[in-house]
Amino acid sequence: MDVTPGSRAAGRSVAEREAVAWPLAGVVVRARGESVALRVAVQRLCALGCEVRFDGAPPPGGSPAGWLGVASTPFGRPGEALPECGIGWSGPVGVPMAGEHDVQAACGIAHVHGRAAGGPRALRLDYASVCAGVLTAQALTAVLLALLRGGPALAARTSVAQAALLALTQYIAVATCERFDPPLSAGRVPAPGEGRVPPFRSADGVRFEIETFDAECWRRFWELLGAEPMAVAAGWPPFQQRFATATCALPAGLGRTAAAACYRDVVAAAADAGVSVLPVRDADAPLAPPPASPWRLRALTETATGAAAGAATKAAAGEPAGLPPLARDARGPLAGLLVVESTNRVQGPLAGHVLGLLGADVVRLEPPGGDPLRGVPPMAGPTSARFLALNRGKRALEADLKSAAGRRAALRLIACAHVFLHNWPPGRACSYGLDHDDLAPVRPSLVYAQAGGWAEALPPPQPMGTDYLVQAYSGVAARLAGPGEQPTPSLMTLTDVLGALISAEAVVAALVARARTGAGVRAGTALIDAARLLRATPLPTSPPTPPAIPPGSPPATSSGAPPASRAAAAVTDLAAMADDPAFDQVLDRTPQAAYSRAPWTFVPAPHHEEAL
């Protein structure tokens, strides 16, 4: 068969697309263990093109929840140690933990999730383990990127407890800061047995969630349904603050108003008022098929991969394909890389924060006057504690992206960046002239990452892509319900946090693809991806209710396992937890507040003979 230049180019294009979609192709990893965290990490690595082999041996000491070790890689150096990552339960936390239930109790997840119910309550999902699995895959991908950049082989260590604390960093910051700066309006915790709304229930039996960030839209919605003005006014503060407080005790009159309306009238009122509304669906409700790549990795533009062949040759020869070399003494595998982000609320800022914890230099694009969330109480000095929990260590550039001058300033910054990350709603990037097609001529090798809400799960026009709507529609809320309970989203921001970790994971994977191909890469993730991952995780068996650990119990052993089978006591005060010396190695304590530290440590990798 004759091979024409066109067919050779087409074949090369297909190969380059595959190299972008599966950036870890050719990497072989050994796996040991059987925890949910390990299984999630293995699934993520396989989706990146990695070959994972379970060798049947137990995890090495210090990694009771699992271990992953690179066995071979196409870009390693002969004779050098290879990267690995170990997973513990307690990790550096000096509290004995031997499973998910212990972690949720000892690290505060049960406390935050249970606030709306009046007391600690375990999530009926292995949430901390899923987060730890994503962080594990992210860490191993990052240390492989370090190799591609000429850096040292690194061993990463993480734990399910550290994942839990990262998931709660904003709640810990607020709890510790409130001792010095009490909030203007703290969320009221309902008494035991008291009903909680939302979700609401319509006259025809449909349970539903609503969302708006606009007080006038809130007022208009309830006015159309005939609610009492005083109840509407009293309900706005707890509704608006529920993302921060994990409580939402609304006036009972709003629930009665919703119960008097048919769901079609609720939908009509929401459309008129500009409020998003969705039903709370069953745990097995169908979702749109998942994308071929969980991170939607693809070339920055359709023509970008054509320029990658020369760079791919350089990468195979050990050159970093346009990424700066990694110094041997770098503080993290992403050191020397510039990330520009334009994000708000939780998902986007936390994704950028995770990249910063991996060593990247992160610069925020903020509107003139700065992000309004900087001034939301409680304050840690001049800045909101909650804002600092998600944005510490970042630099900021103020630019009005609605103006030509602001867009030019953004473009100048992005032209020097390795990553651009945003969580704008659909259509905004195009309106700013900052979509991937706009940026490709400015920075052809850019990693362009979007952290969204719904992706392709719902047709346009889409509802707001926020945590509680996604929990409700995806079936996650139903999975959280116990026997005989009504499906109810957790007011802990489950998909926001996990969605942020998945977004950061996508950026690291895209950087590997860029390093191996030289092409600019697009990555797209969404809160619905976090919901899919939670739905795909088997429900845990109901844990027993053992006695609390008495004071003075011995700490975890050097292997990371508790010395006895007693279960961890449930935290009921995050500020007290933050003061506990058992958390010294995992929390940064400042005079104003405490924050979660990086959920991994990186040290030079031992040779495998020494590690096993």
Short mmCIF file of N, CA, C and O in Angstrom, two decimals, residues 291 293-298 448-452 455-456 502-503 506 522-526 529:
data_model
loop_
_atom_site.label_atom_id
_atom_site.label_comp_id
_atom_site.label_asym_id
_atom_site.label_seq_id
_atom_site.Cartn_x
_atom_site.Cartn_y
_atom_site.Cartn_z
N PRO A 291 -16.94 11.36 29.43
CA PRO A 291 -16.05 11.58 28.29
C PRO A 291 -14.99 10.49 28.21
O PRO A 291 -14.70 9.80 29.19
N SER A 293 -11.80 10.82 27.95
CA SER A 293 -10.78 11.20 28.92
C SER A 293 -11.48 11.87 30.09
O SER A 293 -12.21 12.84 29.89
N PRO A 294 -11.33 11.37 31.32
CA PRO A 294 -12.01 11.99 32.46
C PRO A 294 -11.68 13.46 32.64
O PRO A 294 -12.42 14.18 33.31
N TRP A 295 -10.56 13.90 32.05
CA TRP A 295 -10.14 15.30 32.18
C TRP A 295 -10.33 16.05 30.86
O TRP A 295 -9.92 17.20 30.75
N ARG A 296 -10.89 15.39 29.84
CA ARG A 296 -11.13 15.98 28.53
C ARG A 296 -9.84 16.58 27.96
O ARG A 296 -9.83 17.70 27.44
N LEU A 297 -8.76 15.81 28.05
CA LEU A 297 -7.47 16.27 27.56
C LEU A 297 -7.46 16.23 26.03
O LEU A 297 -7.81 15.22 25.42
N ARG A 298 -7.07 17.32 25.43
CA ARG A 298 -6.97 17.40 23.98
C ARG A 298 -6.04 18.55 23.63
O ARG A 298 -5.70 19.37 24.47
N TYR A 448 -4.40 25.03 29.02
CA TYR A 448 -5.61 25.83 29.23
C TYR A 448 -6.62 24.95 29.96
O TYR A 448 -7.09 23.94 29.42
N ALA A 449 -6.92 25.30 31.21
CA ALA A 449 -7.75 24.43 32.04
C ALA A 449 -9.01 25.17 32.48
O ALA A 449 -8.93 26.27 33.03
N GLN A 450 -10.14 24.55 32.24
CA GLN A 450 -11.42 25.09 32.68
C GLN A 450 -12.01 24.16 33.74
O GLN A 450 -12.10 22.95 33.55
N ALA A 451 -12.40 24.74 34.86
CA ALA A 451 -13.09 24.01 35.92
C ALA A 451 -14.54 24.47 35.94
O ALA A 451 -14.83 25.59 36.36
N GLY A 452 -15.43 23.63 35.45
CA GLY A 452 -16.83 24.04 35.29
C GLY A 452 -17.77 23.30 36.23
O GLY A 452 -17.36 22.70 37.21
N ALA A 455 -20.33 20.53 32.39
CA ALA A 455 -19.75 19.99 31.16
C ALA A 455 -20.87 19.61 30.19
O ALA A 455 -21.77 20.40 29.94
N GLU A 456 -20.85 18.35 29.70
CA GLU A 456 -21.86 17.93 28.72
C GLU A 456 -23.05 17.23 29.38
O GLU A 456 -23.91 16.67 28.69
N ILE A 502 -9.78 17.29 41.25
CA ILE A 502 -9.78 16.73 39.90
C ILE A 502 -9.26 17.75 38.89
O ILE A 502 -8.53 17.42 37.95
N SER A 503 -9.61 19.03 39.09
CA SER A 503 -9.11 20.07 38.19
C SER A 503 -7.59 20.19 38.28
O SER A 503 -6.90 20.28 37.25
N ALA A 506 -6.02 17.37 36.54
CA ALA A 506 -6.05 17.56 35.09
C ALA A 506 -4.89 18.43 34.63
O ALA A 506 -4.27 18.18 33.59
N ARG A 522 -5.50 21.41 26.21
CA ARG A 522 -6.72 21.85 26.90
C ARG A 522 -7.15 20.76 27.87
O ARG A 522 -7.06 19.57 27.57
N ALA A 523 -7.63 21.19 29.02
CA ALA A 523 -8.19 20.27 30.01
C ALA A 523 -9.50 20.85 30.50
O ALA A 523 -9.58 22.05 30.80
N GLY A 524 -10.52 20.03 30.58
CA GLY A 524 -11.82 20.50 31.05
C GLY A 524 -12.38 19.54 32.08
O GLY A 524 -12.51 18.33 31.83
N THR A 525 -12.66 20.04 33.28
CA THR A 525 -13.26 19.21 34.32
C THR A 525 -14.47 19.95 34.88
O THR A 525 -14.67 21.13 34.62
N ALA A 526 -15.28 19.24 35.65
CA ALA A 526 -16.52 19.83 36.14
C ALA A 526 -16.93 19.18 37.45
O ALA A 526 -16.48 18.07 37.78
N ASP A 529 -18.12 15.70 37.26
CA ASP A 529 -17.11 14.64 37.25
C ASP A 529 -16.83 14.14 38.66
O ASP A 529 -16.63 12.95 38.88
#
